Amino acid sequence: MSILAKAAEFVGGGLFKEIKEGIMSYFPPDVSPVQKAEFELKMQELLAKKEADANQVLNEASAQLDTRIKEQEGTASDLKTIPVIGHLIIFLRGVQRPLWGYATLYMDWMWFSGGFKVLTEQQQTALIVINMLVLGFLFGERTMKNLEPLLIKLFAK
């Protein structure tokens, strides 16, 4: 989850709700239910507007970040202007992830089937790290976090 997505979740999901609940808890006990309901309605309107404003700012920040990345790294259309090398770079960028996935699958097959006769401890560690990176990309960070306790137990032995 990106930083901007976490900020949006924080602002939208919890911050404004906590502010409202905090203010409502300080109401004197003698306030009539009608007054309390009116205030709560006004508070909800105000908080909804503030939440919308915060989301707008986050969207603008995200767009600015995207623009900055395009300016610094360029785009595929920029690479197409370079005769042969540009198309080669675009191809290599596109083939990199599947290549790593299939290479990892092949290395795991060789490892578990005994195709690698002898692996040093450093080579096994490298293979584990490659698996973590590739599988983390394929299945997501959350899956890897959920498997973390199991992996710690497994590698502790």
Short mmCIF file of N, CA and C in Angstrom, two decimals:
data_model
loop_
_atom_site.label_atom_id
_atom_site.label_comp_id
_atom_site.label_asym_id
_atom_site.label_seq_id
_atom_site.Cartn_x
_atom_site.Cartn_y
_atom_site.Cartn_z
N MET A 1 0.86 -1.17 0.00
CA MET A 1 0.00 0.00 0.00
C MET A 1 0.90 1.23 0.00
N SER A 2 0.64 2.18 -0.90
CA SER A 2 1.49 3.36 -1.01
C SER A 2 1.25 4.31 0.16
N ILE A 3 2.16 5.24 0.30
CA ILE A 3 2.06 6.21 1.39
C ILE A 3 0.79 7.05 1.23
N LEU A 4 0.50 7.45 -0.01
CA LEU A 4 -0.69 8.26 -0.24
C LEU A 4 -1.97 7.48 0.07
N ALA A 5 -1.99 6.19 -0.25
CA ALA A 5 -3.16 5.37 0.05
C ALA A 5 -3.34 5.23 1.56
N LYS A 6 -2.23 5.07 2.28
CA LYS A 6 -2.31 4.97 3.74
C LYS A 6 -2.81 6.28 4.34
N ALA A 7 -2.35 7.40 3.80
CA ALA A 7 -2.80 8.70 4.30
C ALA A 7 -4.29 8.87 4.04
N ALA A 8 -4.75 8.47 2.86
CA ALA A 8 -6.17 8.58 2.54
C ALA A 8 -7.01 7.70 3.46
N GLU A 9 -6.53 6.52 3.74
CA GLU A 9 -7.25 5.61 4.64
C GLU A 9 -7.32 6.20 6.04
N PHE A 10 -6.21 6.79 6.49
CA PHE A 10 -6.16 7.40 7.82
C PHE A 10 -7.14 8.56 7.92
N VAL A 11 -7.09 9.44 6.91
CA VAL A 11 -7.96 10.62 6.93
C VAL A 11 -9.41 10.21 6.78
N GLY A 12 -9.71 9.38 5.80
CA GLY A 12 -11.09 9.01 5.52
C GLY A 12 -11.68 8.08 6.56
N GLY A 13 -10.90 7.13 7.01
CA GLY A 13 -11.45 6.10 7.87
C GLY A 13 -11.52 6.45 9.33
N GLY A 14 -10.50 7.10 9.86
CA GLY A 14 -10.47 7.22 11.30
C GLY A 14 -10.40 8.60 11.88
N LEU A 15 -9.62 9.47 11.29
CA LEU A 15 -9.33 10.76 11.91
C LEU A 15 -10.59 11.57 12.16
N PHE A 16 -11.41 11.76 11.13
CA PHE A 16 -12.59 12.61 11.28
C PHE A 16 -13.62 11.98 12.21
N LYS A 17 -13.72 10.67 12.17
CA LYS A 17 -14.65 9.98 13.07
C LYS A 17 -14.23 10.18 14.52
N GLU A 18 -12.93 10.09 14.77
CA GLU A 18 -12.42 10.28 16.13
C GLU A 18 -12.65 11.72 16.61
N ILE A 19 -12.48 12.68 15.71
CA ILE A 19 -12.71 14.08 16.08
C ILE A 19 -14.17 14.26 16.50
N LYS A 20 -15.09 13.72 15.69
CA LYS A 20 -16.52 13.86 16.00
C LYS A 20 -16.86 13.22 17.34
N GLU A 21 -16.37 12.00 17.54
CA GLU A 21 -16.65 11.29 18.79
C GLU A 21 -16.07 12.03 19.98
N GLY A 22 -14.88 12.61 19.80
CA GLY A 22 -14.26 13.37 20.89
C GLY A 22 -15.07 14.59 21.26
N ILE A 23 -15.54 15.33 20.26
CA ILE A 23 -16.34 16.52 20.53
C ILE A 23 -17.67 16.14 21.16
N MET A 24 -18.30 15.08 20.65
CA MET A 24 -19.60 14.66 21.18
C MET A 24 -19.49 14.21 22.64
N SER A 25 -18.35 13.69 23.03
CA SER A 25 -18.20 13.22 24.41
C SER A 25 -18.13 14.37 25.42
N TYR A 26 -17.83 15.58 24.96
CA TYR A 26 -17.74 16.73 25.86
C TYR A 26 -19.05 17.50 26.01
N PHE A 27 -20.12 17.01 25.41
CA PHE A 27 -21.41 17.68 25.54
C PHE A 27 -21.87 17.61 27.00
N PRO A 28 -22.41 18.73 27.48
CA PRO A 28 -22.97 18.68 28.84
C PRO A 28 -24.19 17.76 28.88
N PRO A 29 -24.46 17.14 30.00
CA PRO A 29 -25.57 16.18 30.09
C PRO A 29 -26.95 16.83 29.92
N ASP A 30 -27.07 18.15 30.13
CA ASP A 30 -28.37 18.80 30.05
C ASP A 30 -28.75 19.25 28.65
N VAL A 31 -27.96 18.94 27.64
CA VAL A 31 -28.27 19.31 26.26
C VAL A 31 -29.42 18.43 25.77
N SER A 32 -30.40 19.08 25.15
CA SER A 32 -31.57 18.34 24.68
C SER A 32 -31.18 17.43 23.51
N PRO A 33 -31.90 16.33 23.31
CA PRO A 33 -31.61 15.43 22.20
C PRO A 33 -31.72 16.13 20.84
N VAL A 34 -32.62 17.11 20.73
CA VAL A 34 -32.78 17.84 19.47
C VAL A 34 -31.52 18.66 19.18
N GLN A 35 -31.05 19.38 20.20
CA GLN A 35 -29.83 20.18 20.03
C GLN A 35 -28.63 19.27 19.70
N LYS A 36 -28.58 18.17 20.38
CA LYS A 36 -27.48 17.23 20.15
C LYS A 36 -27.53 16.69 18.71
N ALA A 37 -28.72 16.35 18.23
CA ALA A 37 -28.88 15.84 16.87
C ALA A 37 -28.53 16.91 15.84
N GLU A 38 -28.95 18.18 16.10
CA GLU A 38 -28.61 19.27 15.19
C GLU A 38 -27.09 19.46 15.11
N PHE A 39 -26.48 19.47 16.28
CA PHE A 39 -25.03 19.65 16.31
C PHE A 39 -24.32 18.50 15.59
N GLU A 40 -24.79 17.28 15.83
CA GLU A 40 -24.17 16.12 15.19
C GLU A 40 -24.32 16.19 13.67
N LEU A 41 -25.49 16.64 13.20
CA LEU A 41 -25.69 16.79 11.76
C LEU A 41 -24.74 17.84 11.18
N LYS A 42 -24.63 18.98 11.84
CA LYS A 42 -23.71 20.02 11.38
C LYS A 42 -22.26 19.52 11.40
N MET A 43 -21.93 18.78 12.45
CA MET A 43 -20.58 18.25 12.57
C MET A 43 -20.30 17.26 11.44
N GLN A 44 -21.25 16.41 11.12
CA GLN A 44 -21.07 15.45 10.03
C GLN A 44 -20.89 16.16 8.70
N GLU A 45 -21.66 17.23 8.47
CA GLU A 45 -21.51 18.00 7.23
C GLU A 45 -20.13 18.62 7.15
N LEU A 46 -19.68 19.23 8.26
CA LEU A 46 -18.37 19.86 8.29
C LEU A 46 -17.26 18.83 8.07
N LEU A 47 -17.35 17.70 8.75
CA LEU A 47 -16.32 16.67 8.63
C LEU A 47 -16.32 16.05 7.23
N ALA A 48 -17.51 15.91 6.63
CA ALA A 48 -17.58 15.37 5.26
C ALA A 48 -16.88 16.33 4.29
N LYS A 49 -17.07 17.64 4.49
CA LYS A 49 -16.41 18.61 3.64
C LYS A 49 -14.90 18.56 3.84
N LYS A 50 -14.47 18.49 5.09
CA LYS A 50 -13.02 18.43 5.37
C LYS A 50 -12.41 17.15 4.81
N GLU A 51 -13.14 16.06 4.91
CA GLU A 51 -12.66 14.79 4.36
C GLU A 51 -12.53 14.87 2.84
N ALA A 52 -13.51 15.49 2.20
CA ALA A 52 -13.46 15.66 0.75
C ALA A 52 -12.27 16.55 0.36
N ASP A 53 -12.04 17.61 1.13
CA ASP A 53 -10.90 18.49 0.87
C ASP A 53 -9.58 17.72 1.02
N ALA A 54 -9.48 16.91 2.07
CA ALA A 54 -8.26 16.14 2.30
C ALA A 54 -8.04 15.14 1.17
N ASN A 55 -9.11 14.49 0.73
CA ASN A 55 -8.99 13.54 -0.39
C ASN A 55 -8.57 14.25 -1.67
N GLN A 56 -9.07 15.46 -1.89
CA GLN A 56 -8.69 16.24 -3.06
C GLN A 56 -7.19 16.56 -3.03
N VAL A 57 -6.70 16.96 -1.86
CA VAL A 57 -5.28 17.27 -1.71
C VAL A 57 -4.44 16.01 -1.96
N LEU A 58 -4.88 14.87 -1.45
CA LEU A 58 -4.15 13.62 -1.66
C LEU A 58 -4.15 13.22 -3.13
N ASN A 59 -5.28 13.43 -3.82
CA ASN A 59 -5.34 13.12 -5.25
C ASN A 59 -4.40 14.02 -6.05
N GLU A 60 -4.35 15.30 -5.69
CA GLU A 60 -3.44 16.22 -6.36
C GLU A 60 -1.98 15.84 -6.11
N ALA A 61 -1.67 15.43 -4.88
CA ALA A 61 -0.31 15.01 -4.56
C ALA A 61 0.07 13.76 -5.35
N SER A 62 -0.87 12.84 -5.49
CA SER A 62 -0.61 11.63 -6.26
C SER A 62 -0.36 11.96 -7.73
N ALA A 63 -1.16 12.88 -8.27
CA ALA A 63 -0.98 13.29 -9.67
C ALA A 63 0.37 13.98 -9.86
N GLN A 64 0.76 14.82 -8.91
CA GLN A 64 2.06 15.49 -9.00
C GLN A 64 3.20 14.48 -8.94
N LEU A 65 3.06 13.47 -8.10
CA LEU A 65 4.08 12.43 -8.00
C LEU A 65 4.20 11.67 -9.32
N ASP A 66 3.05 11.32 -9.91
CA ASP A 66 3.06 10.63 -11.21
C ASP A 66 3.75 11.48 -12.27
N THR A 67 3.44 12.77 -12.30
CA THR A 67 4.04 13.67 -13.27
C THR A 67 5.55 13.76 -13.06
N ARG A 68 5.95 13.85 -11.81
CA ARG A 68 7.39 13.94 -11.49
C ARG A 68 8.13 12.69 -11.93
N ILE A 69 7.53 11.53 -11.70
CA ILE A 69 8.16 10.28 -12.12
C ILE A 69 8.30 10.24 -13.63
N LYS A 70 7.24 10.66 -14.35
CA LYS A 70 7.31 10.69 -15.82
C LYS A 70 8.43 11.61 -16.30
N GLU A 71 8.55 12.77 -15.64
CA GLU A 71 9.57 13.73 -16.05
C GLU A 71 10.97 13.20 -15.79
N GLN A 72 11.17 12.51 -14.66
CA GLN A 72 12.50 12.04 -14.30
C GLN A 72 12.89 10.75 -15.02
N GLU A 73 11.94 9.84 -15.16
CA GLU A 73 12.26 8.53 -15.72
C GLU A 73 11.88 8.41 -17.18
N GLY A 74 11.01 9.26 -17.65
CA GLY A 74 10.56 9.17 -19.02
C GLY A 74 9.44 8.15 -19.15
N THR A 75 8.90 8.05 -20.35
CA THR A 75 7.81 7.12 -20.62
C THR A 75 8.21 6.22 -21.78
N ALA A 76 7.39 5.22 -22.04
CA ALA A 76 7.65 4.31 -23.15
C ALA A 76 7.63 5.07 -24.47
N SER A 77 6.77 6.07 -24.59
CA SER A 77 6.73 6.83 -25.85
C SER A 77 8.03 7.60 -26.07
N ASP A 78 8.70 8.01 -24.98
CA ASP A 78 10.01 8.65 -25.12
C ASP A 78 11.03 7.67 -25.69
N LEU A 79 10.96 6.43 -25.21
CA LEU A 79 11.92 5.41 -25.66
C LEU A 79 11.70 5.04 -27.12
N LYS A 80 10.46 5.12 -27.59
CA LYS A 80 10.17 4.74 -28.98
C LYS A 80 10.88 5.66 -29.98
N THR A 81 11.25 6.83 -29.54
CA THR A 81 11.92 7.76 -30.45
C THR A 81 13.36 7.36 -30.73
N ILE A 82 13.92 6.49 -29.88
CA ILE A 82 15.29 6.00 -30.10
C ILE A 82 15.19 4.78 -31.01
N PRO A 83 15.80 4.81 -32.20
CA PRO A 83 15.55 3.79 -33.23
C PRO A 83 15.56 2.34 -32.76
N VAL A 84 16.64 1.72 -32.50
CA VAL A 84 16.67 0.29 -32.20
C VAL A 84 16.72 0.05 -30.69
N ILE A 85 17.56 0.79 -30.02
CA ILE A 85 17.78 0.59 -28.59
C ILE A 85 16.50 0.87 -27.80
N GLY A 86 15.74 1.87 -28.19
CA GLY A 86 14.51 2.20 -27.48
C GLY A 86 13.52 1.05 -27.47
N HIS A 87 13.33 0.42 -28.63
CA HIS A 87 12.41 -0.72 -28.70
C HIS A 87 12.95 -1.91 -27.91
N LEU A 88 14.27 -2.08 -27.91
CA LEU A 88 14.89 -3.16 -27.14
C LEU A 88 14.67 -2.94 -25.64
N ILE A 89 14.84 -1.70 -25.19
CA ILE A 89 14.63 -1.40 -23.77
C ILE A 89 13.18 -1.64 -23.37
N ILE A 90 12.24 -1.22 -24.21
CA ILE A 90 10.82 -1.46 -23.92
C ILE A 90 10.54 -2.96 -23.82
N PHE A 91 11.12 -3.73 -24.74
CA PHE A 91 10.94 -5.18 -24.71
C PHE A 91 11.52 -5.77 -23.42
N LEU A 92 12.74 -5.36 -23.07
CA LEU A 92 13.38 -5.90 -21.88
C LEU A 92 12.63 -5.51 -20.60
N ARG A 93 12.10 -4.30 -20.56
CA ARG A 93 11.30 -3.89 -19.40
C ARG A 93 10.06 -4.76 -19.27
N GLY A 94 9.44 -5.08 -20.40
CA GLY A 94 8.23 -5.88 -20.38
C GLY A 94 8.46 -7.35 -20.05
N VAL A 95 9.61 -7.87 -20.44
CA VAL A 95 9.88 -9.30 -20.27
C VAL A 95 10.54 -9.60 -18.92
N GLN A 96 10.99 -8.57 -18.22
CA GLN A 96 11.76 -8.80 -16.99
C GLN A 96 10.97 -9.56 -15.92
N ARG A 97 9.76 -9.16 -15.62
CA ARG A 97 9.00 -9.82 -14.55
C ARG A 97 8.65 -11.27 -14.90
N PRO A 98 8.12 -11.55 -16.09
CA PRO A 98 7.86 -12.95 -16.41
C PRO A 98 9.14 -13.79 -16.42
N LEU A 99 10.22 -13.20 -16.89
CA LEU A 99 11.49 -13.93 -16.93
C LEU A 99 11.95 -14.31 -15.52
N TRP A 100 11.86 -13.37 -14.59
CA TRP A 100 12.23 -13.68 -13.21
C TRP A 100 11.29 -14.74 -12.62
N GLY A 101 10.02 -14.65 -12.94
CA GLY A 101 9.06 -15.64 -12.43
C GLY A 101 9.37 -17.04 -12.92
N TYR A 102 9.58 -17.18 -14.22
CA TYR A 102 9.88 -18.51 -14.77
C TYR A 102 11.27 -19.00 -14.35
N ALA A 103 12.22 -18.10 -14.24
CA ALA A 103 13.56 -18.49 -13.78
C ALA A 103 13.49 -19.00 -12.34
N THR A 104 12.71 -18.34 -11.51
CA THR A 104 12.54 -18.78 -10.12
C THR A 104 11.86 -20.13 -10.07
N LEU A 105 10.84 -20.32 -10.89
CA LEU A 105 10.16 -21.61 -10.96
C LEU A 105 11.15 -22.71 -11.36
N TYR A 106 11.98 -22.44 -12.35
CA TYR A 106 12.98 -23.41 -12.80
C TYR A 106 14.00 -23.70 -11.69
N MET A 107 14.49 -22.64 -11.04
CA MET A 107 15.47 -22.84 -9.96
C MET A 107 14.87 -23.65 -8.82
N ASP A 108 13.60 -23.37 -8.46
CA ASP A 108 12.94 -24.14 -7.40
C ASP A 108 12.79 -25.61 -7.82
N TRP A 109 12.42 -25.84 -9.07
CA TRP A 109 12.29 -27.21 -9.56
C TRP A 109 13.62 -27.95 -9.44
N MET A 110 14.67 -27.28 -9.86
CA MET A 110 16.01 -27.89 -9.79
C MET A 110 16.41 -28.14 -8.33
N TRP A 111 16.10 -27.23 -7.46
CA TRP A 111 16.47 -27.33 -6.05
C TRP A 111 15.73 -28.49 -5.40
N PHE A 112 14.40 -28.54 -5.56
CA PHE A 112 13.60 -29.55 -4.88
C PHE A 112 13.69 -30.93 -5.53
N SER A 113 14.01 -30.98 -6.80
CA SER A 113 14.12 -32.28 -7.46
C SER A 113 15.52 -32.87 -7.35
N GLY A 114 16.44 -32.13 -6.78
CA GLY A 114 17.81 -32.61 -6.63
C GLY A 114 18.67 -32.33 -7.85
N GLY A 115 18.20 -31.52 -8.75
CA GLY A 115 18.96 -31.17 -9.95
C GLY A 115 20.22 -30.39 -9.62
N PHE A 116 20.15 -29.57 -8.58
CA PHE A 116 21.35 -28.91 -8.07
C PHE A 116 22.00 -29.88 -7.11
N LYS A 117 23.13 -30.43 -7.49
CA LYS A 117 23.75 -31.47 -6.66
C LYS A 117 24.17 -30.91 -5.31
N VAL A 118 24.92 -29.83 -5.32
CA VAL A 118 25.40 -29.26 -4.06
C VAL A 118 25.25 -27.74 -4.15
N LEU A 119 24.53 -27.18 -3.20
CA LEU A 119 24.41 -25.73 -3.10
C LEU A 119 25.09 -25.29 -1.82
N THR A 120 25.89 -24.24 -1.91
CA THR A 120 26.48 -23.70 -0.69
C THR A 120 25.41 -22.99 0.11
N GLU A 121 25.73 -22.68 1.34
CA GLU A 121 24.76 -21.98 2.20
C GLU A 121 24.43 -20.61 1.60
N GLN A 122 25.43 -19.96 1.02
CA GLN A 122 25.22 -18.65 0.41
C GLN A 122 24.29 -18.76 -0.80
N GLN A 123 24.45 -19.81 -1.60
CA GLN A 123 23.58 -20.01 -2.76
C GLN A 123 22.15 -20.31 -2.34
N GLN A 124 21.99 -21.12 -1.29
CA GLN A 124 20.65 -21.40 -0.78
C GLN A 124 19.99 -20.13 -0.24
N THR A 125 20.76 -19.32 0.47
CA THR A 125 20.23 -18.05 0.99
C THR A 125 19.81 -17.15 -0.16
N ALA A 126 20.63 -17.07 -1.20
CA ALA A 126 20.31 -16.26 -2.37
C ALA A 126 19.03 -16.76 -3.03
N LEU A 127 18.89 -18.07 -3.14
CA LEU A 127 17.69 -18.65 -3.74
C LEU A 127 16.45 -18.33 -2.91
N ILE A 128 16.57 -18.37 -1.61
CA ILE A 128 15.45 -18.02 -0.72
C ILE A 128 15.08 -16.55 -0.88
N VAL A 129 16.07 -15.68 -0.94
CA VAL A 129 15.81 -14.24 -1.10
C VAL A 129 15.13 -13.98 -2.45
N ILE A 130 15.61 -14.62 -3.51
CA ILE A 130 15.00 -14.46 -4.83
C ILE A 130 13.54 -14.93 -4.78
N ASN A 131 13.30 -16.06 -4.13
CA ASN A 131 11.92 -16.55 -3.99
C ASN A 131 11.05 -15.55 -3.24
N MET A 132 11.56 -14.99 -2.16
CA MET A 132 10.79 -14.02 -1.38
C MET A 132 10.44 -12.80 -2.24
N LEU A 133 11.41 -12.31 -3.00
CA LEU A 133 11.16 -11.13 -3.83
C LEU A 133 10.15 -11.43 -4.94
N VAL A 134 10.36 -12.53 -5.66
CA VAL A 134 9.48 -12.86 -6.79
C VAL A 134 8.09 -13.23 -6.29
N LEU A 135 8.00 -14.07 -5.28
CA LEU A 135 6.69 -14.47 -4.77
C LEU A 135 5.98 -13.31 -4.08
N GLY A 136 6.75 -12.44 -3.43
CA GLY A 136 6.17 -11.24 -2.83
C GLY A 136 5.53 -10.36 -3.89
N PHE A 137 6.18 -10.25 -5.04
CA PHE A 137 5.61 -9.47 -6.13
C PHE A 137 4.36 -10.15 -6.70
N LEU A 138 4.47 -11.48 -6.94
CA LEU A 138 3.36 -12.20 -7.56
C LEU A 138 2.12 -12.26 -6.66
N PHE A 139 2.33 -12.52 -5.38
CA PHE A 139 1.18 -12.75 -4.49
C PHE A 139 0.90 -11.59 -3.54
N GLY A 140 1.76 -10.61 -3.51
CA GLY A 140 1.51 -9.43 -2.72
C GLY A 140 2.20 -9.45 -1.37
N GLU A 141 2.43 -8.25 -0.89
CA GLU A 141 3.12 -8.06 0.38
C GLU A 141 2.31 -8.63 1.54
N ARG A 142 1.00 -8.50 1.47
CA ARG A 142 0.15 -8.97 2.57
C ARG A 142 0.29 -10.49 2.74
N THR A 143 0.34 -11.23 1.65
CA THR A 143 0.51 -12.68 1.73
C THR A 143 1.83 -13.01 2.40
N MET A 144 2.87 -12.30 2.01
CA MET A 144 4.18 -12.57 2.59
C MET A 144 4.18 -12.22 4.08
N LYS A 145 3.49 -11.15 4.47
CA LYS A 145 3.40 -10.79 5.89
C LYS A 145 2.64 -11.87 6.66
N ASN A 146 1.58 -12.43 6.05
CA ASN A 146 0.82 -13.48 6.72
C ASN A 146 1.65 -14.76 6.87
N LEU A 147 2.53 -15.00 5.93
CA LEU A 147 3.39 -16.19 5.99
C LEU A 147 4.64 -15.99 6.83
N GLU A 148 4.92 -14.77 7.23
CA GLU A 148 6.15 -14.45 7.95
C GLU A 148 6.37 -15.33 9.18
N PRO A 149 5.38 -15.53 10.07
CA PRO A 149 5.63 -16.39 11.24
C PRO A 149 6.02 -17.81 10.84
N LEU A 150 5.37 -18.35 9.82
CA LEU A 150 5.69 -19.69 9.35
C LEU A 150 7.11 -19.74 8.80
N LEU A 151 7.48 -18.73 8.02
CA LEU A 151 8.82 -18.69 7.44
C LEU A 151 9.89 -18.56 8.50
N ILE A 152 9.61 -17.77 9.54
CA ILE A 152 10.58 -17.61 10.65
C ILE A 152 10.79 -18.94 11.34
N LYS A 153 9.70 -19.66 11.62
CA LYS A 153 9.83 -20.99 12.24
C LYS A 153 10.60 -21.95 11.35
N LEU A 154 10.28 -21.90 10.07
CA LEU A 154 10.91 -22.81 9.11
C LEU A 154 12.42 -22.57 9.02
N PHE A 155 12.81 -21.29 8.93
CA PHE A 155 14.22 -20.99 8.77
C PHE A 155 14.99 -20.98 10.08
N ALA A 156 14.28 -20.99 11.20
CA ALA A 156 14.96 -21.03 12.49
C ALA A 156 15.55 -22.42 12.76
N LYS A 157 15.00 -23.44 12.10
CA LYS A 157 15.46 -24.81 12.34
C LYS A 157 16.81 -25.02 11.77
#
